[in-house]
PDB file of N, CA, C and O in Angstrom:
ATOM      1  N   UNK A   1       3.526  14.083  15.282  1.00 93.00           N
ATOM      2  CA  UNK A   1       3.168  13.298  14.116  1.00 93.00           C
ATOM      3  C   UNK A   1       2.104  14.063  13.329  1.00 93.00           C
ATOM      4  O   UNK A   1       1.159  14.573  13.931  1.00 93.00           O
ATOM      5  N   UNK A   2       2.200  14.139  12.293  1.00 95.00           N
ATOM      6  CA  UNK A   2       1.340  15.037  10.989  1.00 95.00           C
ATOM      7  C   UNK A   2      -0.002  13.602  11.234  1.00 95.00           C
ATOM      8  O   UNK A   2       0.054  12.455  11.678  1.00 95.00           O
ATOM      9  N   UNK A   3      -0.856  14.287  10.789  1.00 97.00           N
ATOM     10  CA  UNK A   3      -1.708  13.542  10.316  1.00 97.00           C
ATOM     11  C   UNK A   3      -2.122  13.811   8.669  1.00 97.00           C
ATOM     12  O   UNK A   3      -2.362  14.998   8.449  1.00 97.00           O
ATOM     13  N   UNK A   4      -2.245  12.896   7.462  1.00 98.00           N
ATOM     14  CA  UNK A   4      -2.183  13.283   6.615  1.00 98.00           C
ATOM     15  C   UNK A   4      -3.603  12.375   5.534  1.00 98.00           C
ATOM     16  O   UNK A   4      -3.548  11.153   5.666  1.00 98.00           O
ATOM     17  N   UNK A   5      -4.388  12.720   4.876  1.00 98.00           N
ATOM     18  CA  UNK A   5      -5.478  11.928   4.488  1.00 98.00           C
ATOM     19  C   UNK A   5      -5.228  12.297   2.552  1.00 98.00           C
ATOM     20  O   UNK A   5      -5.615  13.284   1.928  1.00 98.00           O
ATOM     21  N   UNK A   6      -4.822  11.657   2.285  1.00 98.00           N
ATOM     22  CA  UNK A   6      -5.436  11.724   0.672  1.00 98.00           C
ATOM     23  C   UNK A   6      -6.515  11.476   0.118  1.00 98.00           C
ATOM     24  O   UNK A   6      -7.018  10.368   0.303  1.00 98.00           O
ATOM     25  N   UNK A   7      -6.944  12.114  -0.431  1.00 98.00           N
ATOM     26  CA  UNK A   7      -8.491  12.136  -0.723  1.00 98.00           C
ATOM     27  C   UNK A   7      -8.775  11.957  -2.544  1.00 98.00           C
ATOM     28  O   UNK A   7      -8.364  12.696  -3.439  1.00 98.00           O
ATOM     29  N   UNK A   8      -9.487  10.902  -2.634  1.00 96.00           N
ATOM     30  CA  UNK A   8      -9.304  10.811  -4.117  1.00 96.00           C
ATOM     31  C   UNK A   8     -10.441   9.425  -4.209  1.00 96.00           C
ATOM     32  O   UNK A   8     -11.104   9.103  -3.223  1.00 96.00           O
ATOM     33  N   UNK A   9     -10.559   8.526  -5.827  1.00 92.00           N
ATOM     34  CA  UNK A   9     -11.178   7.689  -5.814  1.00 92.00           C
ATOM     35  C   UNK A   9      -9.977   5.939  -5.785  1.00 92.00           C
ATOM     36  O   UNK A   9     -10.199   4.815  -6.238  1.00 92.00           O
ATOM     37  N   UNK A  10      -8.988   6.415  -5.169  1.00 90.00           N
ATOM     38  CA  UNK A  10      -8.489   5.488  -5.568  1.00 90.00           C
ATOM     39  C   UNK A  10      -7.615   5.346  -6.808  1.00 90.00           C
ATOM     40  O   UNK A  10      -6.576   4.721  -6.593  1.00 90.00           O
ATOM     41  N   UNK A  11      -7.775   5.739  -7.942  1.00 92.00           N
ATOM     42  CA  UNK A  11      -6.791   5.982  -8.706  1.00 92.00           C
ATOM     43  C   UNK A  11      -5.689   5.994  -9.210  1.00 92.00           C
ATOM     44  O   UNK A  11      -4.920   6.551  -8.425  1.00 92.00           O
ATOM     45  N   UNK A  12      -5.074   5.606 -10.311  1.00 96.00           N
ATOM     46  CA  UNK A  12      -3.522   6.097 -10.101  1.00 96.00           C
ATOM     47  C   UNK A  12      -3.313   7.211  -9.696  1.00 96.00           C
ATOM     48  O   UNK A  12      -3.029   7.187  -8.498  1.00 96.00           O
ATOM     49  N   UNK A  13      -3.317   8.256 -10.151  1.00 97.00           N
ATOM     50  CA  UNK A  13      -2.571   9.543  -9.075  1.00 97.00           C
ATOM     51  C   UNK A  13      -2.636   9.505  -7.777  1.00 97.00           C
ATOM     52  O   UNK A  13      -1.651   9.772  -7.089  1.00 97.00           O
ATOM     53  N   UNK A  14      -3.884   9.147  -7.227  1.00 96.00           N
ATOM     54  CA  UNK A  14      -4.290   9.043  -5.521  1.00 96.00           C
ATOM     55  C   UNK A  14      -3.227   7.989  -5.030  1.00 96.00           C
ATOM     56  O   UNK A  14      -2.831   8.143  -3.875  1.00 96.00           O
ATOM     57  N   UNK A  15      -2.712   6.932  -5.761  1.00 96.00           N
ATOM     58  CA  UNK A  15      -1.992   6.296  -5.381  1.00 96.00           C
ATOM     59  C   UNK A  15      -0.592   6.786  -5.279  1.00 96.00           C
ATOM     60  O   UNK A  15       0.215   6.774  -4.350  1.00 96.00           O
ATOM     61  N   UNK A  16      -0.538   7.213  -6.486  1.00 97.00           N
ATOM     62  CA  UNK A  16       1.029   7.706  -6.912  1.00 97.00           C
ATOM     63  C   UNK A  16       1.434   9.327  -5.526  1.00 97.00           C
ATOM     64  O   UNK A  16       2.484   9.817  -5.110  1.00 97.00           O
ATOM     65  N   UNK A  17       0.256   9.561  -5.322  1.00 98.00           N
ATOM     66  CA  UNK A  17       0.772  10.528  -4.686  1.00 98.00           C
ATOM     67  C   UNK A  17       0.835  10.287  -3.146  1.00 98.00           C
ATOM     68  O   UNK A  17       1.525  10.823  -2.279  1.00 98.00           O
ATOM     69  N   UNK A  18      -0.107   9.309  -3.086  1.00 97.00           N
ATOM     70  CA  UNK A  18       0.497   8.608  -1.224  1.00 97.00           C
ATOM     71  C   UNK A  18       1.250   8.339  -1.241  1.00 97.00           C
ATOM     72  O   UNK A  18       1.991   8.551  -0.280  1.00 97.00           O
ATOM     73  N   UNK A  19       1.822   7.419  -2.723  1.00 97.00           N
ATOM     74  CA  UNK A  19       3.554   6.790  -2.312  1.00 97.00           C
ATOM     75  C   UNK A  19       4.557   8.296  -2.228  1.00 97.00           C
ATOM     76  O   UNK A  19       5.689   8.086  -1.791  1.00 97.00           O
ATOM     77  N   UNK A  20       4.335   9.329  -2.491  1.00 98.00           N
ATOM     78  CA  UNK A  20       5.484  10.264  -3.006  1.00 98.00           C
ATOM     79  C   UNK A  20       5.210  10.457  -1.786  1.00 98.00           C
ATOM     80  O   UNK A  20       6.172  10.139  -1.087  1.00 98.00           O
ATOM     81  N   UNK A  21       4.192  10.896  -1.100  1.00 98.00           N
ATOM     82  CA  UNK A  21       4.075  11.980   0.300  1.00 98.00           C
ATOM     83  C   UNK A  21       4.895  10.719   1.438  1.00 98.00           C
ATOM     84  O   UNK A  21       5.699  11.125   2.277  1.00 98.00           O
ATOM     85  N   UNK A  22       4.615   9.440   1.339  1.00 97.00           N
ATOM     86  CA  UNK A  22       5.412   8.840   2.190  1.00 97.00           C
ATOM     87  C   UNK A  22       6.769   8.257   1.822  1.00 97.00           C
ATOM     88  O   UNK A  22       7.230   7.308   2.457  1.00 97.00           O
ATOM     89  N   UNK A  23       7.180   8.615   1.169  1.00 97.00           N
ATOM     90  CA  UNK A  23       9.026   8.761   0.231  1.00 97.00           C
ATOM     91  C   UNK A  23       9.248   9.979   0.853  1.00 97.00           C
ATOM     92  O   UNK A  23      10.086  10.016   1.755  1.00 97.00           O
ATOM     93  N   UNK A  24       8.599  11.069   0.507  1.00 97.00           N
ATOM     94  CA  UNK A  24       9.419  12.235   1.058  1.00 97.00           C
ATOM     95  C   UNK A  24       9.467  12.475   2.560  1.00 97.00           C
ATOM     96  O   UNK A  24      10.475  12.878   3.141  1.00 97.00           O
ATOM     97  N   UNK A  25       8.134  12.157   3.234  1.00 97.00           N
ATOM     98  CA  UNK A  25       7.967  12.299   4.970  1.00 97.00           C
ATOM     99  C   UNK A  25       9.287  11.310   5.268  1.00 97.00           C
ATOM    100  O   UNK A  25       9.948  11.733   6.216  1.00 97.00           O
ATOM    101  N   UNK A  26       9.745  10.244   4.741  1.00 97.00           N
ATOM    102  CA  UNK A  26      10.179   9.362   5.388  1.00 97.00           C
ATOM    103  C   UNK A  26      11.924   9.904   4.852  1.00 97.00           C
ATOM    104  O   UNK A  26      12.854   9.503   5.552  1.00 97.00           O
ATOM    105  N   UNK A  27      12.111  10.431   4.125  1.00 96.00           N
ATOM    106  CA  UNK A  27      13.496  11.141   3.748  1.00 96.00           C
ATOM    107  C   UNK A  27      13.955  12.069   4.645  1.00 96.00           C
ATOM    108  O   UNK A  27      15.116  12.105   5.051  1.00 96.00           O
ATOM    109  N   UNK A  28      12.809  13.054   5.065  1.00 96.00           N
ATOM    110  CA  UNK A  28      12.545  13.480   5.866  1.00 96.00           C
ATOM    111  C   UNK A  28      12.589  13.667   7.323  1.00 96.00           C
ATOM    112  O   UNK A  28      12.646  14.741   7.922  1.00 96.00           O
ATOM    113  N   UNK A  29      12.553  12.372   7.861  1.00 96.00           N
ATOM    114  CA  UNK A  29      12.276  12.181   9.095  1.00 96.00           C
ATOM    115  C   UNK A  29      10.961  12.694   9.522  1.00 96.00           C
ATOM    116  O   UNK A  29      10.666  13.159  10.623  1.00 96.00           O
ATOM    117  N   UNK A  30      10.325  12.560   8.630  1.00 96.00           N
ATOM    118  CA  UNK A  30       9.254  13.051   9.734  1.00 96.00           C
ATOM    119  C   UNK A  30       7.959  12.294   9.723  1.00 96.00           C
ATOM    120  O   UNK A  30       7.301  12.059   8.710  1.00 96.00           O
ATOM    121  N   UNK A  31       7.598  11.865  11.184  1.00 96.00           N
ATOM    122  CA  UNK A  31       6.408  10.672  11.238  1.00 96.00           C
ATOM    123  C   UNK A  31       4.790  11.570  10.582  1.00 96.00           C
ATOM    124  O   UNK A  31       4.254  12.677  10.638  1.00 96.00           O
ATOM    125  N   UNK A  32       4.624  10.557  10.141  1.00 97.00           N
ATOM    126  CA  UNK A  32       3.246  11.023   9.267  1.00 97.00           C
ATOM    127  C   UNK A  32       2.469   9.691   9.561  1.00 97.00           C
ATOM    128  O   UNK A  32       2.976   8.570   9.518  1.00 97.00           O
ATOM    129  N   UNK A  33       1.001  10.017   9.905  1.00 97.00           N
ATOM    130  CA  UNK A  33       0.274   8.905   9.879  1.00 97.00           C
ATOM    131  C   UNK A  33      -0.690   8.915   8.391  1.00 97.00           C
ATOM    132  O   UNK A  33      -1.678   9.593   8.674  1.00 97.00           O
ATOM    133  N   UNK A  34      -0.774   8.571   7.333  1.00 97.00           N
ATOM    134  CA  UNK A  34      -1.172   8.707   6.230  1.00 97.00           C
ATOM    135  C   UNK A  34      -2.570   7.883   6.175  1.00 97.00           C
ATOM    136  O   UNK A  34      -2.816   7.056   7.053  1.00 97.00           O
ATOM    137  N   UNK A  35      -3.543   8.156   5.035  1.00 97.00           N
ATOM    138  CA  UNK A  35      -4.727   7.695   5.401  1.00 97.00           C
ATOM    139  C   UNK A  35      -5.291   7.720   3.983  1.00 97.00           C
ATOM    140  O   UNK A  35      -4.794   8.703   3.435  1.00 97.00           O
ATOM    141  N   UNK A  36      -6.176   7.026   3.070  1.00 96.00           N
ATOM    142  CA  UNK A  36      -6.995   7.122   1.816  1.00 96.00           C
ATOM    143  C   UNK A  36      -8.136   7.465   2.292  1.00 96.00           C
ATOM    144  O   UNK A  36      -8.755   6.688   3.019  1.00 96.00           O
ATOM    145  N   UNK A  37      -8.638   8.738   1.955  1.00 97.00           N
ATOM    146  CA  UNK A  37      -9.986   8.783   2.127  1.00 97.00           C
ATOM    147  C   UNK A  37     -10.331   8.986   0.470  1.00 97.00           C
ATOM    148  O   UNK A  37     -10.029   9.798  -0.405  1.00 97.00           O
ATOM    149  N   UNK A  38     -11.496   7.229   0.624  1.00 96.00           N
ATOM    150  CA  UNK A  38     -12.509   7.255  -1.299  1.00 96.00           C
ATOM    151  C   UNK A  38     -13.842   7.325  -0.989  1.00 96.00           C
ATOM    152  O   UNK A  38     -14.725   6.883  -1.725  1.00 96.00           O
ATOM    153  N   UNK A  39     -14.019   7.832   0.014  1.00 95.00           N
ATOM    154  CA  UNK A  39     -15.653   7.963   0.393  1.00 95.00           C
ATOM    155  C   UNK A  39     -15.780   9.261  -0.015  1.00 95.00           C
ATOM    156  O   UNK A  39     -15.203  10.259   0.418  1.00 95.00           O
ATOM    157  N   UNK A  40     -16.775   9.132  -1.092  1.00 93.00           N
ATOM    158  CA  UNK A  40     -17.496  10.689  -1.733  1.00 93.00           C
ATOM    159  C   UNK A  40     -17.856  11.771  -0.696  1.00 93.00           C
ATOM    160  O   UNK A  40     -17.707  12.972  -0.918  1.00 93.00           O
ATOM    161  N   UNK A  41     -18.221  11.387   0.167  1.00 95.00           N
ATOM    162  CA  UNK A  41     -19.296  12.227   1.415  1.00 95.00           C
ATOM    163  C   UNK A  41     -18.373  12.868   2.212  1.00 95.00           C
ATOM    164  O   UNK A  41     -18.584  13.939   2.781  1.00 95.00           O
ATOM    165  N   UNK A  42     -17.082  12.058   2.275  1.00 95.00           N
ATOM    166  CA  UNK A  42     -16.358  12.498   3.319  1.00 95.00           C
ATOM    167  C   UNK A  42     -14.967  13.576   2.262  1.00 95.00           C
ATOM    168  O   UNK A  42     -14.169  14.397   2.713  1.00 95.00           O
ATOM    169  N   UNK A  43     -15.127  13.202   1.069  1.00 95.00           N
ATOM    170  CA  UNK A  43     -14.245  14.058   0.247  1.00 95.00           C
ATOM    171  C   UNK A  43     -14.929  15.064  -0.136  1.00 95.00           C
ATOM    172  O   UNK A  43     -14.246  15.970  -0.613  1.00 95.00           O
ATOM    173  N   UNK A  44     -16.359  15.286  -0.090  1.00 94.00           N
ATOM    174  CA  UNK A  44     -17.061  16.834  -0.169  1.00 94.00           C
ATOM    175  C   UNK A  44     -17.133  17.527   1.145  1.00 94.00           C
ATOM    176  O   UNK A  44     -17.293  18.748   1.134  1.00 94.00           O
ATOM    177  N   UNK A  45     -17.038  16.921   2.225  1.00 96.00           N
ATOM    178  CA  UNK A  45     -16.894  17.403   3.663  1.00 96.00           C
ATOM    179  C   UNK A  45     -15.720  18.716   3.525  1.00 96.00           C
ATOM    180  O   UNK A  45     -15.812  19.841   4.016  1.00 96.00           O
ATOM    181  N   UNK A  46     -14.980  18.338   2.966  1.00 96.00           N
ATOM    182  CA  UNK A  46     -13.499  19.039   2.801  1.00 96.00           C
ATOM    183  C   UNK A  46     -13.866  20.038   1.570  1.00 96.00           C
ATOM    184  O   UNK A  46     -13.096  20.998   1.545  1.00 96.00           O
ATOM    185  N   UNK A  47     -14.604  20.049   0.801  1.00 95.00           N
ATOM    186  CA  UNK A  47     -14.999  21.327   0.045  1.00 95.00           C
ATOM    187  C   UNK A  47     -14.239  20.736  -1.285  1.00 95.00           C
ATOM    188  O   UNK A  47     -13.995  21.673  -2.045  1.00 95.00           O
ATOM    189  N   UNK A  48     -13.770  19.422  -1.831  1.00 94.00           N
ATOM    190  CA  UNK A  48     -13.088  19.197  -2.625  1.00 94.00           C
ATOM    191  C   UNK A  48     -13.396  18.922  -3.994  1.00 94.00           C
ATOM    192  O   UNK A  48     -13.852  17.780  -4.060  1.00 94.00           O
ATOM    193  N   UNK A  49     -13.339  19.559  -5.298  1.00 91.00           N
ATOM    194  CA  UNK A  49     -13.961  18.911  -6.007  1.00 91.00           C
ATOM    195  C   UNK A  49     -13.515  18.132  -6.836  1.00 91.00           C
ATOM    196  O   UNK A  49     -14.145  17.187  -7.311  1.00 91.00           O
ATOM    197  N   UNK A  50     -11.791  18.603  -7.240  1.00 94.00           N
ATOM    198  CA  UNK A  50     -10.694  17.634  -8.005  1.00 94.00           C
ATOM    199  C   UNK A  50     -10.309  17.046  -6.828  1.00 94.00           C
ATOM    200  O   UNK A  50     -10.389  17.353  -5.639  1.00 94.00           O
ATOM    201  N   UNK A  51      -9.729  15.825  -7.659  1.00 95.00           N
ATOM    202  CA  UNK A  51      -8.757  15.129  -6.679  1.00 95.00           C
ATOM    203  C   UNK A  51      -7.492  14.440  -7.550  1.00 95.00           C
ATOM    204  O   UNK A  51      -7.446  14.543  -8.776  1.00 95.00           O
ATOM    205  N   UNK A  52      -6.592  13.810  -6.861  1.00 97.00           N
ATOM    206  CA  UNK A  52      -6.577  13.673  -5.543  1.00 97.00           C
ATOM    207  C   UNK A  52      -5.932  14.797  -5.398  1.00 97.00           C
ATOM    208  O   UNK A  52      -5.170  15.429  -6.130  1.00 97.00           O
ATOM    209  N   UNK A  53      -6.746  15.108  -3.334  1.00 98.00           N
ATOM    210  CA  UNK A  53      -6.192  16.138  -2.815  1.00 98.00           C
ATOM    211  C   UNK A  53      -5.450  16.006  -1.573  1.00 98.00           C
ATOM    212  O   UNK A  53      -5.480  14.879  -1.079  1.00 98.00           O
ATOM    213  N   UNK A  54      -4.878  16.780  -1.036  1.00 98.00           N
ATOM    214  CA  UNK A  54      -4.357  15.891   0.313  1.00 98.00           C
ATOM    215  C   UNK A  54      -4.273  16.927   1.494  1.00 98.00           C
ATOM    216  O   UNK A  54      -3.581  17.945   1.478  1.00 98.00           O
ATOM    217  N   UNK A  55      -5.089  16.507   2.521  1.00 98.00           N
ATOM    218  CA  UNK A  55      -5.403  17.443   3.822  1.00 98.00           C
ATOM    219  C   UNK A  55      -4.207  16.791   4.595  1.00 98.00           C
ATOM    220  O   UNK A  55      -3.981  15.586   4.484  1.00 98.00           O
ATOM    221  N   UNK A  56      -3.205  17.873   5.631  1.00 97.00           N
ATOM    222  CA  UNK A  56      -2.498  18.043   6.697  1.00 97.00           C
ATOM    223  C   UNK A  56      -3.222  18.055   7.545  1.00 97.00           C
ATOM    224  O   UNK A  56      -3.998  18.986   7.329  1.00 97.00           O
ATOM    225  N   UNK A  57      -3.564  17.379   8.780  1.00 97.00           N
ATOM    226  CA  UNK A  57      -3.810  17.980   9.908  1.00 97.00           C
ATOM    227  C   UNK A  57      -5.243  18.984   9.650  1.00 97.00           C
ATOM    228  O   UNK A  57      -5.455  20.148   9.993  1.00 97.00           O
ATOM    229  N   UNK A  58      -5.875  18.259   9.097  1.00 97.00           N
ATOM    230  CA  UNK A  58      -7.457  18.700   9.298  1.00 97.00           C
ATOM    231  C   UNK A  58      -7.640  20.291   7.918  1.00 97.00           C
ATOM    232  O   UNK A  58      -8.646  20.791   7.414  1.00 97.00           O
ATOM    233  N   UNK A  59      -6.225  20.593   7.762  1.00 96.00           N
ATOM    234  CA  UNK A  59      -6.559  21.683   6.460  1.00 96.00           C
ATOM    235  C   UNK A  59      -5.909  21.111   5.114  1.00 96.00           C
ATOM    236  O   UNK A  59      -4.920  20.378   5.143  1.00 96.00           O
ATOM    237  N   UNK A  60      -6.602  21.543   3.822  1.00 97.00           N
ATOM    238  CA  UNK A  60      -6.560  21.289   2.936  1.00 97.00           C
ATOM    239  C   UNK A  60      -5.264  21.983   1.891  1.00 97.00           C
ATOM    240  O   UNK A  60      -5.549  23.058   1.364  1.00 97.00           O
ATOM    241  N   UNK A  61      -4.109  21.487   1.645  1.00 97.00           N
ATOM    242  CA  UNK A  61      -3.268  21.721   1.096  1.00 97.00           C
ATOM    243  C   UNK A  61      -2.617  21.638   0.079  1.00 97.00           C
ATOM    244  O   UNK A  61      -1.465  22.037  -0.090  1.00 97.00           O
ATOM    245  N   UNK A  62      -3.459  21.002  -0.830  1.00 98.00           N
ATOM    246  CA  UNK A  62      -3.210  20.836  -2.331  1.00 98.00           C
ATOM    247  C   UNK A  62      -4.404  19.449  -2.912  1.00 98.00           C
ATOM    248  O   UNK A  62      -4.486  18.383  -2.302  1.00 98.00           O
ATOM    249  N   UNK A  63      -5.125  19.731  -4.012  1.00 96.00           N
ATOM    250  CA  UNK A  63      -5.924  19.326  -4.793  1.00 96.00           C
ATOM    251  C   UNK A  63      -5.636  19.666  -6.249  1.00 96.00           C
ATOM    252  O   UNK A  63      -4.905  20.503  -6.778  1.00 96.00           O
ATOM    253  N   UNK A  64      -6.512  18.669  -6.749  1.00 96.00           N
ATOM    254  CA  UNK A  64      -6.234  18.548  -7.867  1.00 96.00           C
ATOM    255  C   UNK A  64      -5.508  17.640  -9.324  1.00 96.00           C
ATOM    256  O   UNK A  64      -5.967  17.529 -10.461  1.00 96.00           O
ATOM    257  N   UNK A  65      -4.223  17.088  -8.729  1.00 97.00           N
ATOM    258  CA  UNK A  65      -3.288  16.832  -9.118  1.00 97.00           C
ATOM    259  C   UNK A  65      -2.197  16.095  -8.632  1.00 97.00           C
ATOM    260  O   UNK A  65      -2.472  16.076  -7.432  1.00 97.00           O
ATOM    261  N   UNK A  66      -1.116  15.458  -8.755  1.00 97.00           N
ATOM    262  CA  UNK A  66       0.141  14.731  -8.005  1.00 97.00           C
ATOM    263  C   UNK A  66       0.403  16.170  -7.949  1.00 97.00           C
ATOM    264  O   UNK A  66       0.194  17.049  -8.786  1.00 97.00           O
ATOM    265  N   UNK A  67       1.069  16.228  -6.402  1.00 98.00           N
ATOM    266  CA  UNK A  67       2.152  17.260  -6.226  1.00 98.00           C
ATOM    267  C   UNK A  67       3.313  16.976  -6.281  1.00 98.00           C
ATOM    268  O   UNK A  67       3.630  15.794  -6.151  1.00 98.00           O
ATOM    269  N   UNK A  68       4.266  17.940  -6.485  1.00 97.00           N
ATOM    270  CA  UNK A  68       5.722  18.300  -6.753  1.00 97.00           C
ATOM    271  C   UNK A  68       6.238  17.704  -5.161  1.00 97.00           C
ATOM    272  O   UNK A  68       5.663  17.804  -4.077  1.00 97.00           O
ATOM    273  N   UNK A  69       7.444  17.109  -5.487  1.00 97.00           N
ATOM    274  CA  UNK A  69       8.081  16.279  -4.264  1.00 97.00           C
ATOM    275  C   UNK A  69       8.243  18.152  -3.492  1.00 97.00           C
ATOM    276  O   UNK A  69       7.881  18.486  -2.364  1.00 97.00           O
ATOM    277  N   UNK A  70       8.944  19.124  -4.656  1.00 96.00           N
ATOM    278  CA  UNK A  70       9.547  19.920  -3.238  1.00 96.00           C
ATOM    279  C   UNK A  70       8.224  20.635  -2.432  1.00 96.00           C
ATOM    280  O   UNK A  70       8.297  20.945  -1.243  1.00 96.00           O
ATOM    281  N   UNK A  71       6.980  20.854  -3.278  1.00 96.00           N
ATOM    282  CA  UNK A  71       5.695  21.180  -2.563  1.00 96.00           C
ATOM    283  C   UNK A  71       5.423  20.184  -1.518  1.00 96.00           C
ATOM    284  O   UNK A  71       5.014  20.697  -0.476  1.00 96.00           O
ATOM    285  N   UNK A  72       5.541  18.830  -1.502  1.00 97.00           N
ATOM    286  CA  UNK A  72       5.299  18.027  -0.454  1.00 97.00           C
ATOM    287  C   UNK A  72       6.582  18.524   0.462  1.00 97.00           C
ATOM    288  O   UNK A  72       6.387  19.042   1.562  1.00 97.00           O
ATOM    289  N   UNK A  73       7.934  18.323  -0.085  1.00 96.00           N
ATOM    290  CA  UNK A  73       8.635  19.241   1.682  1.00 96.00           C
ATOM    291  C   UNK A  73       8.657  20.024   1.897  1.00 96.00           C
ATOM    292  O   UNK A  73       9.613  20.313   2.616  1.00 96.00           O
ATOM    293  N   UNK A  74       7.701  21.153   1.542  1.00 96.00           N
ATOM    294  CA  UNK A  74       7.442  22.201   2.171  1.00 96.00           C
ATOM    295  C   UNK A  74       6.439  22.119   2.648  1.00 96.00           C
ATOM    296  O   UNK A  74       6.257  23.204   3.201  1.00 96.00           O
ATOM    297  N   UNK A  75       5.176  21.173   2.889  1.00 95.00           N
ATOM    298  CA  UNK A  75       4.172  20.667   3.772  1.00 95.00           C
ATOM    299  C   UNK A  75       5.153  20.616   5.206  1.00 95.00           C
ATOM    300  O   UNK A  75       4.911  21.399   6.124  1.00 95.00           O
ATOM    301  N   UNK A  76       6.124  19.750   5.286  1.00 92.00           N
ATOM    302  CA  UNK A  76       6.388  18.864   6.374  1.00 92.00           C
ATOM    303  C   UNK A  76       7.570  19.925   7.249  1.00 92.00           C
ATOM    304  O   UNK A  76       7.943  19.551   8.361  1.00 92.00           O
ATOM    305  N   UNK A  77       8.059  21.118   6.719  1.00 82.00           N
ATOM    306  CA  UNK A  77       9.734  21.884   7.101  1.00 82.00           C
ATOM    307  C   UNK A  77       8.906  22.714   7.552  1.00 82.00           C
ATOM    308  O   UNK A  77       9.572  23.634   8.026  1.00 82.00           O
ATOM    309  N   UNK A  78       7.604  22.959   7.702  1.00 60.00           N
ATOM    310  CA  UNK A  78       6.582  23.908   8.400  1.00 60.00           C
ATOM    311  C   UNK A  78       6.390  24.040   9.648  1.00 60.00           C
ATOM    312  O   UNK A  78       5.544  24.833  10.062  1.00 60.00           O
TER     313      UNK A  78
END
């Protein structure tokens, strides 16, 4: 199981992009435990300064922006 944290203030995009990452994990087959992190302290922990960003498994794999569905399955075919 991936562990997966989006990191953002809550937002539409932060939102829009948890729903995409769990549309595609779940097209996918593949179990993901997904998570909002909107705590400031814990989203500079990660070195982040745009958001939303979204950490795999403890590393940081895209910030900034909604990602591209096929950038999210290429998180998970890894």
């Amino acid at each position: 199981m991936k562990k997966v944290k989006v990191l953002g203030s809550g937002c539409k995009n932060c939102k829009t992009t948890a729903a995409l990452i769990k549309e595609v994990a779940d097209a996918l087959k593949v179990k993901i435990d997904i998570e909002k992190v909107e705590d400031f302290a814990q989203i500079m922990a990660y070195g982040v300064m745009a958001t939303p960003a979204v950490v795999i498994d403890e590393q940081v794999v895209h910030k900034g922006s909604v990602p591209k569905r096929d950038s999210i399955e290429g998180w998970f075919e890894k």
